[in-house]
Short mmCIF file of C-alpha atoms in Angstrom, two decimals:
data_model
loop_
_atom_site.label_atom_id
_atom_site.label_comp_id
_atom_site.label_asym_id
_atom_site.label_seq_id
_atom_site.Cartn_x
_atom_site.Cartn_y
_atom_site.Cartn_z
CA UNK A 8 42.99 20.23 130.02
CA UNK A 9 43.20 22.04 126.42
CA UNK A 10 44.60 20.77 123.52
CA UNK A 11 47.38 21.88 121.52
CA UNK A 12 45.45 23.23 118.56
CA UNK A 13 48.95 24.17 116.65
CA UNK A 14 49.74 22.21 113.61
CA UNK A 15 52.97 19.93 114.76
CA UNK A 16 55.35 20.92 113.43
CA UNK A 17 57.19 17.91 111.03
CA UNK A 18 59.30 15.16 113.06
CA UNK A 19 61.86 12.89 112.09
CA UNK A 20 59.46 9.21 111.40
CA UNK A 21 62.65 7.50 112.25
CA UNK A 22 64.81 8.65 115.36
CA UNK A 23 67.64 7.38 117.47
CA UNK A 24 67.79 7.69 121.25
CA UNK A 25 71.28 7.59 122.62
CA UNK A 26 72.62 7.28 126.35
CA UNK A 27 75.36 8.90 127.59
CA UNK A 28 78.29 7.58 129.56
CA UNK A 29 76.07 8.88 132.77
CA UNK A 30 73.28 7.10 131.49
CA UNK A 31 70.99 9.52 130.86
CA UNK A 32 68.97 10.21 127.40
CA UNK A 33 70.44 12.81 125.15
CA UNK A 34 67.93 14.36 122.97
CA UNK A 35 66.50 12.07 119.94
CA UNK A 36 68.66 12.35 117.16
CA UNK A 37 66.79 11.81 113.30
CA UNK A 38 68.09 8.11 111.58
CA UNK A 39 69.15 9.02 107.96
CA UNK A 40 67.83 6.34 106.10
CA UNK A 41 64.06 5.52 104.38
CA UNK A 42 61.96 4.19 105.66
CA UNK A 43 61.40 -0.03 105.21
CA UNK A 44 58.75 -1.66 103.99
CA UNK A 45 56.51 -1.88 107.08
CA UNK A 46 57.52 1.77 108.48
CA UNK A 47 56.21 3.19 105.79
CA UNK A 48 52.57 3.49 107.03
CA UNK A 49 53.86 6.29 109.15
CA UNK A 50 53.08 8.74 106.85
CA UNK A 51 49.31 8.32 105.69
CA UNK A 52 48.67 7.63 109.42
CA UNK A 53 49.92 10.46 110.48
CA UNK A 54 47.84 12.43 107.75
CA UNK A 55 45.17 10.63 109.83
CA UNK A 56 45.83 11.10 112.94
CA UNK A 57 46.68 15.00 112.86
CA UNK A 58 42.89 15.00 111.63
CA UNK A 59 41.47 12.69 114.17
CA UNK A 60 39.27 14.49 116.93
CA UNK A 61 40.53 12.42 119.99
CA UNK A 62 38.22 13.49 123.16
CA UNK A 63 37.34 11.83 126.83
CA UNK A 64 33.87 11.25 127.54
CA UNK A 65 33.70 10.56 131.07
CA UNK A 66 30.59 8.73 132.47
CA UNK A 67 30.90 10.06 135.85
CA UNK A 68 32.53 12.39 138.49
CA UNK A 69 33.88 9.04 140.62
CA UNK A 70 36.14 8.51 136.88
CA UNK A 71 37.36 12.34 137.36
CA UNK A 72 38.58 12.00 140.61
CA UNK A 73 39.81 8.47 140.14
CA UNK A 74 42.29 9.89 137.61
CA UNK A 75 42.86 12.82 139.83
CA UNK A 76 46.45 13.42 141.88
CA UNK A 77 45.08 15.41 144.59
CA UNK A 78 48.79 15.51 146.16
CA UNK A 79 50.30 17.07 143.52
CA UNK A 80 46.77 19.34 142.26
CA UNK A 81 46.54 17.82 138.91
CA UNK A 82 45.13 15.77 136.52
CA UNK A 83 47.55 12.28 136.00
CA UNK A 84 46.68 13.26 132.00
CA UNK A 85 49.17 16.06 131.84
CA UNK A 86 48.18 17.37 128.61
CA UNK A 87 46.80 16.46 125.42
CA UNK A 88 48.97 17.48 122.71
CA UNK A 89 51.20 15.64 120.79
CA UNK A 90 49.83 13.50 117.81
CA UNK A 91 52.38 12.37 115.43
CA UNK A 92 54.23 8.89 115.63
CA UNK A 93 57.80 7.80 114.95
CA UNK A 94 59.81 5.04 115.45
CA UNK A 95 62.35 5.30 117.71
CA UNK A 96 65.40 3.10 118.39
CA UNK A 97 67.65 3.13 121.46
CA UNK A 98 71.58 3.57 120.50
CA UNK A 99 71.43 1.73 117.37
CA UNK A 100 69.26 1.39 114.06
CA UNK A 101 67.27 -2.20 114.63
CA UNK A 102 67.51 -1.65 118.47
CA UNK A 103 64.03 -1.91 119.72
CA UNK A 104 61.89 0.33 117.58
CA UNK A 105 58.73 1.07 119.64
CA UNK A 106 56.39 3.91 118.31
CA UNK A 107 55.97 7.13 120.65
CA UNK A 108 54.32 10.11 119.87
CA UNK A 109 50.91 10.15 120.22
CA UNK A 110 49.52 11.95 123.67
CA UNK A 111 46.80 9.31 123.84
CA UNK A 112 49.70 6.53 124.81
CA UNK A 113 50.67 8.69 128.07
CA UNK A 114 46.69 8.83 128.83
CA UNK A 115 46.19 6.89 132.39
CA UNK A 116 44.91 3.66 131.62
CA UNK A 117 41.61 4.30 133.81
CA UNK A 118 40.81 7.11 131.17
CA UNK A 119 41.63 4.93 128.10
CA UNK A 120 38.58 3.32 128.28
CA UNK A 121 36.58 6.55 127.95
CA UNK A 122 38.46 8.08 124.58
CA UNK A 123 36.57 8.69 121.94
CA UNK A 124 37.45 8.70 118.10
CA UNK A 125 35.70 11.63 116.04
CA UNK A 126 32.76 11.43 118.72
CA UNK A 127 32.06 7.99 118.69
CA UNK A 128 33.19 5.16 121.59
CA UNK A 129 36.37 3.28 120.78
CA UNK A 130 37.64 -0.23 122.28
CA UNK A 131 40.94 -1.40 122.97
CA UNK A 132 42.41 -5.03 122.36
CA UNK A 133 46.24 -6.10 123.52
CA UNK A 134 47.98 -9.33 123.47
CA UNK A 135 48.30 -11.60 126.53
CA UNK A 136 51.61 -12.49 127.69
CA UNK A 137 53.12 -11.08 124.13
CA UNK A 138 56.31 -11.03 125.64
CA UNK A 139 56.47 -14.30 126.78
CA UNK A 140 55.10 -15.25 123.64
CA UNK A 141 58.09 -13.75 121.40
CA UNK A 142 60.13 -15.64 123.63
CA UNK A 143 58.53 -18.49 122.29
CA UNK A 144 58.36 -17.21 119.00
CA UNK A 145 62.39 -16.43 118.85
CA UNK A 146 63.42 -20.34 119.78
CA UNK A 147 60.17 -21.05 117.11
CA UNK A 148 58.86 -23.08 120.30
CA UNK A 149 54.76 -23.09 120.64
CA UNK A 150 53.48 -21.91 123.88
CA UNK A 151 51.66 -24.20 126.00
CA UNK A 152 48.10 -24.65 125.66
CA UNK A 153 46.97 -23.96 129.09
CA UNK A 154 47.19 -20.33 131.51
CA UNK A 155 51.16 -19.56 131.57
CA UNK A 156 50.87 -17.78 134.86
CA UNK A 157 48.47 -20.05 136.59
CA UNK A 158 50.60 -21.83 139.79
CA UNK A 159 48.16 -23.53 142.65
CA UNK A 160 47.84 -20.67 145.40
CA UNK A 161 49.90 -18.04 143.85
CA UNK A 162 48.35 -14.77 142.76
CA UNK A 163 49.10 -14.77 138.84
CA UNK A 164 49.91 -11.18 139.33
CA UNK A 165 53.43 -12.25 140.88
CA UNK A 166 54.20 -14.47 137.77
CA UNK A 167 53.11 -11.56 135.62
CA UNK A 168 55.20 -9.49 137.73
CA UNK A 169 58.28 -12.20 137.48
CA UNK A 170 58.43 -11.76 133.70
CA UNK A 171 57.64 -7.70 133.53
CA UNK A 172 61.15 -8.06 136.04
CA UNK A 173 62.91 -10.39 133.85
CA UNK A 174 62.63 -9.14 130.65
CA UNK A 175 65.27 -6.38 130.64
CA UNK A 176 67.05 -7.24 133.55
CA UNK A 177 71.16 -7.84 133.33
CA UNK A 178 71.02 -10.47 135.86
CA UNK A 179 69.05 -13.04 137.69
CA UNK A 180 70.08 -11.23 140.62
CA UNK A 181 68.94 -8.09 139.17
CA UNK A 182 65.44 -9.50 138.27
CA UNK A 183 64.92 -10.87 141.99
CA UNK A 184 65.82 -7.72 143.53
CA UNK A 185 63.24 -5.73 141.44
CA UNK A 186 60.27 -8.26 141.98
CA UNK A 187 61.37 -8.12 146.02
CA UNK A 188 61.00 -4.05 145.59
CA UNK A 189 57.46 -4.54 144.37
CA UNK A 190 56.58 -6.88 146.86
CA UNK A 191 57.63 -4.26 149.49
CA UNK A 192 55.21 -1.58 148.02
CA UNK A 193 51.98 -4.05 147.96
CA UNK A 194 52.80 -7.64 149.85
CA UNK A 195 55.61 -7.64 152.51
CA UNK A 196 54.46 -10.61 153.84
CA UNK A 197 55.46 -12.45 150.56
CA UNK A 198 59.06 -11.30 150.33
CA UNK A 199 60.45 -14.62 151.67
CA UNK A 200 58.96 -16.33 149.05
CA UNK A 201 60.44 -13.89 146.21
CA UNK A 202 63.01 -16.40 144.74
CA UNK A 203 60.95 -19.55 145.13
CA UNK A 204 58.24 -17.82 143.34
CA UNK A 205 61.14 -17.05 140.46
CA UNK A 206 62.30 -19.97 140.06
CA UNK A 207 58.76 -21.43 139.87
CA UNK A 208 57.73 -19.59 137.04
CA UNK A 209 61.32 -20.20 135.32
CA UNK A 210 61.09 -23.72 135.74
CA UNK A 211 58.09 -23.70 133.57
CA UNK A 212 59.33 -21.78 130.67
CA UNK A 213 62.76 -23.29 131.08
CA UNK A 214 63.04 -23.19 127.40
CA UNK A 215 62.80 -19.82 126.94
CA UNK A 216 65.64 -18.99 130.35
CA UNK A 217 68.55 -18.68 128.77
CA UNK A 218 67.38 -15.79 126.22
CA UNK A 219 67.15 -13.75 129.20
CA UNK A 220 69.65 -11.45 131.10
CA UNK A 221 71.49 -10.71 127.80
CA UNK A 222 70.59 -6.84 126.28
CA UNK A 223 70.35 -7.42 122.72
CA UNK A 224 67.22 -10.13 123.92
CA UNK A 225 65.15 -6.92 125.44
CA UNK A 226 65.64 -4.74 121.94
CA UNK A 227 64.86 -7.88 119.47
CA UNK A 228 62.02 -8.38 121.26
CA UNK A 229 60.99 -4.46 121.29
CA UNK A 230 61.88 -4.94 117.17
CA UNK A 231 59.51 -7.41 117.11
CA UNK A 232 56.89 -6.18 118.93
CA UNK A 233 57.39 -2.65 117.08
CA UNK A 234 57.22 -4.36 113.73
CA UNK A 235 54.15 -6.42 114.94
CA UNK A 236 52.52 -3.27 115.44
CA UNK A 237 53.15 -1.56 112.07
CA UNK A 238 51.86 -4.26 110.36
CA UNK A 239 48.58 -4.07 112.61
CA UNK A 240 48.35 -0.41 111.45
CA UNK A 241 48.64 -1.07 107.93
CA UNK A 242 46.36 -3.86 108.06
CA UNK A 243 43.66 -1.46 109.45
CA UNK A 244 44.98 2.13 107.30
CA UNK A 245 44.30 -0.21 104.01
CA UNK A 246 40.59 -0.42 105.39
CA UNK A 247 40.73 2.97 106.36
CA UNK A 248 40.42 2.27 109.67
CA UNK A 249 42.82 4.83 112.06
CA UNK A 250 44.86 2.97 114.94
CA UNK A 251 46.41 4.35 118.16
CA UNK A 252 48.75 1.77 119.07
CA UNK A 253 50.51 1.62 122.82
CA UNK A 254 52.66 -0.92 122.36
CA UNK A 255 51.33 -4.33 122.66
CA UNK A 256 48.00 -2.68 122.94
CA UNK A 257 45.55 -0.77 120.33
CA UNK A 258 42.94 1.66 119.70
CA UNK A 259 40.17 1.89 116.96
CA UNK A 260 36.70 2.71 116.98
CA UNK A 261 34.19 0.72 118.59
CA UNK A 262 32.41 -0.61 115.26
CA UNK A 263 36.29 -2.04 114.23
CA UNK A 264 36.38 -4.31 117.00
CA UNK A 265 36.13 -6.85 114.75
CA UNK A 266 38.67 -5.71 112.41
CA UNK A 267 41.41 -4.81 114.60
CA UNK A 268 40.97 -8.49 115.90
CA UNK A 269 41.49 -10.05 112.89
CA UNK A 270 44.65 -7.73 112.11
CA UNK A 271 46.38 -8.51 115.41
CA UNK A 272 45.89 -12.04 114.38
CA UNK A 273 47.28 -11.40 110.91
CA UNK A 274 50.34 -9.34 112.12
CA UNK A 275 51.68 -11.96 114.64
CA UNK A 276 51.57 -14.79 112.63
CA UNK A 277 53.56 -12.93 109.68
CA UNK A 278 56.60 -13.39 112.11
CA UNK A 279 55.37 -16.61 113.55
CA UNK A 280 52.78 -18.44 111.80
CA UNK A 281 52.97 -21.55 114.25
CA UNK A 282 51.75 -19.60 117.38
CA UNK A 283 48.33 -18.55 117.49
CA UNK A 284 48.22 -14.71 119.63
CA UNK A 285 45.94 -14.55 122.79
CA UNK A 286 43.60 -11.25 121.97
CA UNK A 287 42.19 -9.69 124.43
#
């Protein structure tokens, strides 16, 4: 692998993705407007990041091969280029709002753990159940105290699994069908139990149900999580710390472990100060 050692050329900070009739992507489109308050840390960071020397420093052969598709003769990191990050929203200007860009966010995440930040080690830190915990956040509703996908014999992985397939899904129908397509790939032998295992997990966080199956629910909860995340990057850029974030997830150097903690902590409780964010 060889990265792109071009200067990027300037992209839009702010960009619209729109579908067509068919459903499929047109090309992202630049939103004319400035940028907000919290979206304007785009532009030191990315001062930062086009100087950042991202690397891999693997510890073994066995982590080579691991991230290895030997069916297809290539590494699952398909390159490393790419290091600029904008904000891009889906149709509509306050529709979701994640931040792509970066080549480090399509790294595999058995490589993640090996990326290095100007030479030295880096760490990364995401929030548990964050979805489930805007949910919670949107009805201003504190979570319960104890494990929210711990049911007695059930693998939490399914209950996981149950709200990955919820969130996003049109219908209830919809969500089922998706969870029973997973189950086919790993555990067939659980595909009776599909629905019951729903329905168990919705029972629980009945107070959250009824936000779900409804679209604009899956982009205010991408808005949130979005904005959650430029405030994290702020938070660290004011310490002159330089962030990588995937998502729910983010990067820093090692010896900012500390730091990054205390600005996920900070940047969720500036949209909901009730709920305290599981870090981990």
């Amino acid at each position: 692998l060889k990265k792109n050692a071009k200067l990027e050329p300037d992209k839009p900070l702010l960009q619209i993705k729109q579908e067509s009739s068919q459903g499929e992507e047109h090309t992202n489109r630049p939103l004319d407007r400035n940028l907000n308050h919290d979206e304007e840390v785009l532009i030191p960071l990315n001062k930062k990041l086009n100087s950042l020397r991202v690397d891999l420093s693997l510890p073994n052969y066995s982590v080579y091969t691991n991230n290895w598709n030997f069916t297809a003769g290539q590494s699952k990191l398909r390159h490393m280029s790419g290091t600029q990050l904008s904000r891009q929203f889906k149709s509509q200007d306050g529709n979701g709002g994640r931040l792509y860009g970066h080549w480090v966010q399509q790294c595999p995440s058995g490589l993640r753990p090996y990326i290095t930040f100007n030479g030295k080690p880096t760490i990364e830190l995401d929030y548990s159940s964050m979805q489930l915990f805007l949910l919670y956040g949107m009805m201003e509703i504190i979570p319960p105290d104890d494990d929210l996908y711990e049911f007695a014999r059930i693998d939490r992985i399914w209950m996981k699994a149950i709200l990955t397939r919820s969130v996003g899904a049109k219908t209830r129908d919809e969500a089922i069908a998706s969870l029973r397509a997973e189950m086919v790939a790993t555990s067939p032998k659980l595909l009776p139990r599909a629905e019951e295992f729903f329905d168990l997990f919705w029972e629980r966080h009945k107070v959250v149900y009824h936000l779900l199956f409804k679209g604009e629910t899956w982009a205010k909860l991408q808005y949130l999580d979005s904005t959650i995340a430029l405030r994290v990057l702020k938070l660290l850029l004011s310490n002159n710390i330089v962030c990588i974030p995937i998502h729910d997830s983010f990067i820093v150097q090692k010896q900012h472990e500390v730091e990054l903690r205390t600005a996920m902590q900070t940047a969720f409780k500036s949209l909901f100060p009730k709920i305290e964010p599981m870090i981990k």
